[in-house]
Short mmCIF file of C-alpha atoms in Angstrom, two decimals:
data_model
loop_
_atom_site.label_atom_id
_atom_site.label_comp_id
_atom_site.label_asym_id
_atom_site.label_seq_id
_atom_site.Cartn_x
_atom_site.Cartn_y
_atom_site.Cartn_z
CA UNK H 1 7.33 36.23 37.74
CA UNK H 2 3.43 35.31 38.33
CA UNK H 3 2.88 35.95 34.17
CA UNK H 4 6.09 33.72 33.38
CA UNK H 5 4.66 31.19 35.57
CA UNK H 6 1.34 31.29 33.51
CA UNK H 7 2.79 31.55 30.42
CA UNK H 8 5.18 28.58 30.96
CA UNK H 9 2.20 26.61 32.15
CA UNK H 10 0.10 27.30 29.02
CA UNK H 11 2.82 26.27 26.96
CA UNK H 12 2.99 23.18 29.24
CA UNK H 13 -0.82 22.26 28.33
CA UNK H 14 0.18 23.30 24.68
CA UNK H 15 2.45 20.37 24.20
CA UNK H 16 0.76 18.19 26.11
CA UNK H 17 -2.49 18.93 23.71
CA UNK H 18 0.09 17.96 21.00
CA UNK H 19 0.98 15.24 22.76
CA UNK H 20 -2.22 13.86 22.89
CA UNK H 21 -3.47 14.80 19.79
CA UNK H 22 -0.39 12.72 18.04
CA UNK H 23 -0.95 9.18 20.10
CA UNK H 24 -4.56 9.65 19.37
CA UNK H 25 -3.39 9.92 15.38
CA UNK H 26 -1.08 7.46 16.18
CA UNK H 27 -3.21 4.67 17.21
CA UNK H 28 -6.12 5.42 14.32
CA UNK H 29 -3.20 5.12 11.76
CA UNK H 30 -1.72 1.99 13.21
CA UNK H 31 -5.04 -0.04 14.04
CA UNK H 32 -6.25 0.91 10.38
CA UNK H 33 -3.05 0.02 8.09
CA UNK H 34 -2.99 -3.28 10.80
CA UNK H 35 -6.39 -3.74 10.20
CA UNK H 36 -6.40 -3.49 6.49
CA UNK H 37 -3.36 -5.75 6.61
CA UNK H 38 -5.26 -8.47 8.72
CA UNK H 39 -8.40 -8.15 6.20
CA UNK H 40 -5.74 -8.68 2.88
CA UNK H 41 -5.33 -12.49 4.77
CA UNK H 42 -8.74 -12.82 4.54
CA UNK H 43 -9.78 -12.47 0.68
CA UNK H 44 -13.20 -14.80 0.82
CA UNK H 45 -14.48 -12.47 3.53
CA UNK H 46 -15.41 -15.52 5.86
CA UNK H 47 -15.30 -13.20 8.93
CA UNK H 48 -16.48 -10.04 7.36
CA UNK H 49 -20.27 -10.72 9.28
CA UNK H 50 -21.14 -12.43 12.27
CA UNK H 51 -21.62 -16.54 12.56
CA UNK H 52 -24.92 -17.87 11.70
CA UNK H 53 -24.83 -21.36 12.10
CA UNK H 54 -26.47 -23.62 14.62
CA UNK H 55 -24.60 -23.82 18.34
CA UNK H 56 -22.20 -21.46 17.43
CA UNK H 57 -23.69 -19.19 20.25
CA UNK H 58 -23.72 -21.45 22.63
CA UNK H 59 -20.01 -22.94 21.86
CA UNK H 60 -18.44 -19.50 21.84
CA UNK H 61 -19.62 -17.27 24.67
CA UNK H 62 -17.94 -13.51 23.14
CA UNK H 63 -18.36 -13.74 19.36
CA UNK H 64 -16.83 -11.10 17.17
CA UNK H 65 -16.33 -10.22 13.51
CA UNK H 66 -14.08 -8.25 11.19
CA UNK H 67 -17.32 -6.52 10.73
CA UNK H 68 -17.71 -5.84 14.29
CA UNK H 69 -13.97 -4.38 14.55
CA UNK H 70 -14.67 -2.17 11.50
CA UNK H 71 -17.69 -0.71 13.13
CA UNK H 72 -15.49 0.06 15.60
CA UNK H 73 -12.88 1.59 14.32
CA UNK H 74 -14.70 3.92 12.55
CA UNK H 75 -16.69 5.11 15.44
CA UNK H 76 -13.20 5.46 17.30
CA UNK H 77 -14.20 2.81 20.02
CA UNK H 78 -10.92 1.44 20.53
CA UNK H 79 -9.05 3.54 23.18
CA UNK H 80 -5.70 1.77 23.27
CA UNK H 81 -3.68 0.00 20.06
CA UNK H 82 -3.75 -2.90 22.39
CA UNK H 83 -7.86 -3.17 22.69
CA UNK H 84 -7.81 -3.66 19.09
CA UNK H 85 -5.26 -6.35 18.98
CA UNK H 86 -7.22 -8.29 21.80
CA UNK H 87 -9.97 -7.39 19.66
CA UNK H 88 -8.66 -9.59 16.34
CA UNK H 89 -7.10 -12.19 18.68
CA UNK H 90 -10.27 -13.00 20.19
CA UNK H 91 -11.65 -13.33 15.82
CA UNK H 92 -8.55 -16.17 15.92
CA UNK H 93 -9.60 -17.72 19.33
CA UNK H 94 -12.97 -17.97 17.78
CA UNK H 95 -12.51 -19.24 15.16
CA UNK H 96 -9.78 -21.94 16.14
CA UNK H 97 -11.99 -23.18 19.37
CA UNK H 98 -14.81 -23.72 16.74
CA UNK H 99 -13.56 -24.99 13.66
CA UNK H 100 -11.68 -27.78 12.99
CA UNK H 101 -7.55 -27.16 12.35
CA UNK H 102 -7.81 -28.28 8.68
CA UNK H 103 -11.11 -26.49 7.41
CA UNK H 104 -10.84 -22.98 5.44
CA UNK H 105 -11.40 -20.95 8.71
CA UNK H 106 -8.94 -22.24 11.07
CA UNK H 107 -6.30 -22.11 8.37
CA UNK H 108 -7.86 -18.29 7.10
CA UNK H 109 -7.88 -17.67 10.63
CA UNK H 110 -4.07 -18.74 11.37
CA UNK H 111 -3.18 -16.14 8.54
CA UNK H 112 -4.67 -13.09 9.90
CA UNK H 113 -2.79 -14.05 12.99
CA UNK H 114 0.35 -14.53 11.36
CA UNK H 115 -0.15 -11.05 9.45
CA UNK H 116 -1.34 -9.45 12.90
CA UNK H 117 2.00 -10.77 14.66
CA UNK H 118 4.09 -8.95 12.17
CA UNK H 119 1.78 -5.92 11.96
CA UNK H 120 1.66 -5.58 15.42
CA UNK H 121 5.53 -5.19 15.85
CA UNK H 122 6.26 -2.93 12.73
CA UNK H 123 3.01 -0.64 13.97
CA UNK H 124 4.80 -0.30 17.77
CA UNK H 125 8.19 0.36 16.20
CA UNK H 126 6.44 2.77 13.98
CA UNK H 127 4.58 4.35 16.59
CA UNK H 128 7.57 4.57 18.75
CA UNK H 129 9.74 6.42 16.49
CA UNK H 130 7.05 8.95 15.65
CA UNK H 131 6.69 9.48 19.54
CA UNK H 132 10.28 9.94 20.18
CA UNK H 133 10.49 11.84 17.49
CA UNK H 134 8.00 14.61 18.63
CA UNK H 135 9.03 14.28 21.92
CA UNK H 136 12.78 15.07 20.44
CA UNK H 137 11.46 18.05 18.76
CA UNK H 138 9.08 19.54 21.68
CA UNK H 139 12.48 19.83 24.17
CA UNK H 140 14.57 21.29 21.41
CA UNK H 141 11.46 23.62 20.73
CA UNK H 142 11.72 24.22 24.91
CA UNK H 143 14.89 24.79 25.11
CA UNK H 144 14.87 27.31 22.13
CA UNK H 145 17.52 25.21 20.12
CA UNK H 146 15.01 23.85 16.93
CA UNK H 147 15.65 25.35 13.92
CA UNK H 148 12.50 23.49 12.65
CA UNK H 149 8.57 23.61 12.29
CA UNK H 150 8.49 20.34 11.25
CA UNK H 151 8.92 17.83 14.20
CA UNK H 152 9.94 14.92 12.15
CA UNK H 153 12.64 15.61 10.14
CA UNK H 154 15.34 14.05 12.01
CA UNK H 155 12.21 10.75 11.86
CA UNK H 156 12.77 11.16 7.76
CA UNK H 157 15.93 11.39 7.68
CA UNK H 158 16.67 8.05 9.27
CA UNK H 159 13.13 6.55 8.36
CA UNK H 160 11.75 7.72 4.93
CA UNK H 161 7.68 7.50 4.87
CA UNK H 162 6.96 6.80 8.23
CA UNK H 163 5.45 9.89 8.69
CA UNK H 164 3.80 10.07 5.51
CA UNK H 165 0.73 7.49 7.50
CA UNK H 166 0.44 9.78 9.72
CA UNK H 167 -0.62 12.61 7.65
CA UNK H 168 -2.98 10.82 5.63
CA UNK H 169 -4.74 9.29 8.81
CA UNK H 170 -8.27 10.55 7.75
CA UNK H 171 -7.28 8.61 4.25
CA UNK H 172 -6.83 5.44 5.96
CA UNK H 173 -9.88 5.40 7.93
CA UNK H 174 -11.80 6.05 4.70
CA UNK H 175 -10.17 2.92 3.31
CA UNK H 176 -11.49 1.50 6.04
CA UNK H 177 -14.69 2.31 5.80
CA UNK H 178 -14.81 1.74 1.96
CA UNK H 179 -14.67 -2.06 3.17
CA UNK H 180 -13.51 -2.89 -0.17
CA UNK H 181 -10.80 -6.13 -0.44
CA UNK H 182 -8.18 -4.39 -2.86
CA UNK H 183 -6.74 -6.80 -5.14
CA UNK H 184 -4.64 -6.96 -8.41
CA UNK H 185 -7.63 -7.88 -10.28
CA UNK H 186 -9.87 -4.94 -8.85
CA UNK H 187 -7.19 -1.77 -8.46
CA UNK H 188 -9.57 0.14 -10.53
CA UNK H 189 -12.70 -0.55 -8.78
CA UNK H 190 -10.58 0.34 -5.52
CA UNK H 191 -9.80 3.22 -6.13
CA UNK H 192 -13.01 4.43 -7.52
CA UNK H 193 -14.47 3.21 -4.08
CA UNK H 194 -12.56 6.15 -2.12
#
């Protein structure tokens, strides 16, 4: 009874590693294809560095860039999905507090926001679903009633490609990390940049 006991607990910490490792994949996937989303609204780059213009430190007392937030992401800084939203709404804040409503940035900035709104929901839906999904599959694996390796085929069936993301996670933070604006007019270039 003692070795049952262990082995049921090391299968515990086995799906709870799984567990763990799939939010963490999770969250990169969603804060990159939101972030590259966000970036898309913003094609003249006028957030890509940090402000450099007189009394902007002094006006805005936590200034951040989609520079900043890139550096970030690729050094895995942000612990939670909702860090990184904060993250891009403070870029919006910024921006909005210091320009006025009718120049380039306020209106650029008002974009991203719009596009973050709408990424945000489809990434926690997404995000969601591939939970559940796993979840789903670890009981059935418990129980002994999965038939399965795969735990989101049920998640396919109902939801074609939204686990495809999730298995090209490392892809997406190297399209990150390319920082390269993909247009129509560059496809090419962008993909020579991977």
């Amino acid at each position: 009874q003692e070795k049952d006991y262990r082995v049921l607990e090391e299968e515990a910490r086995a799906r709870l590693e799984a567990s763990n490792e799939l939010n963490k994949r999770c969250r990169s996937t969603a804060i990159c294809g939101v972030f590259l989303a966000c970036t898309r609204r913003d094609p003249l780059r006028l957030f890509a560095e940090p402000v450099r213009v007189p009394g902007y430190e002094s006006h805005i007392s936590n200034p951040i860039d989609l520079g900043l937030i890139r550096s970030k992401i690729i050094e895995d800084k942000y612990t939670s999905f909702g860090s990184f939203v904060s993250d891009m709404k403070l870029l919006y804040t910024n921006a909005i507090s210091f320009n006025p409503p009718s120049s380039i940035y306020a209106r650029t900035a008002e974009a991203i926001l719009d596009c973050l709104d709408n990424a945000q929901r489809r990434a926690k839906d997404w995000m969601e679903a591939v939970k559940i999904s796993h979840s789903s599959h670890q009981r059935h694996v418990a129980n002994g009633s999965s038939s399965s390796d795969n735990p989101f085929v049920a998640l396919e069936d109902t939801w074609p490609g939204a686990t495809s993301a999730l298995k090209d996670d490392v892809c997406m933070k190297d399209i990150v990390k390319a920082d390269f604006l993909r247009t129509k007019e560059n496809e090419n270039a962008y993909y020579g940049s991977l």
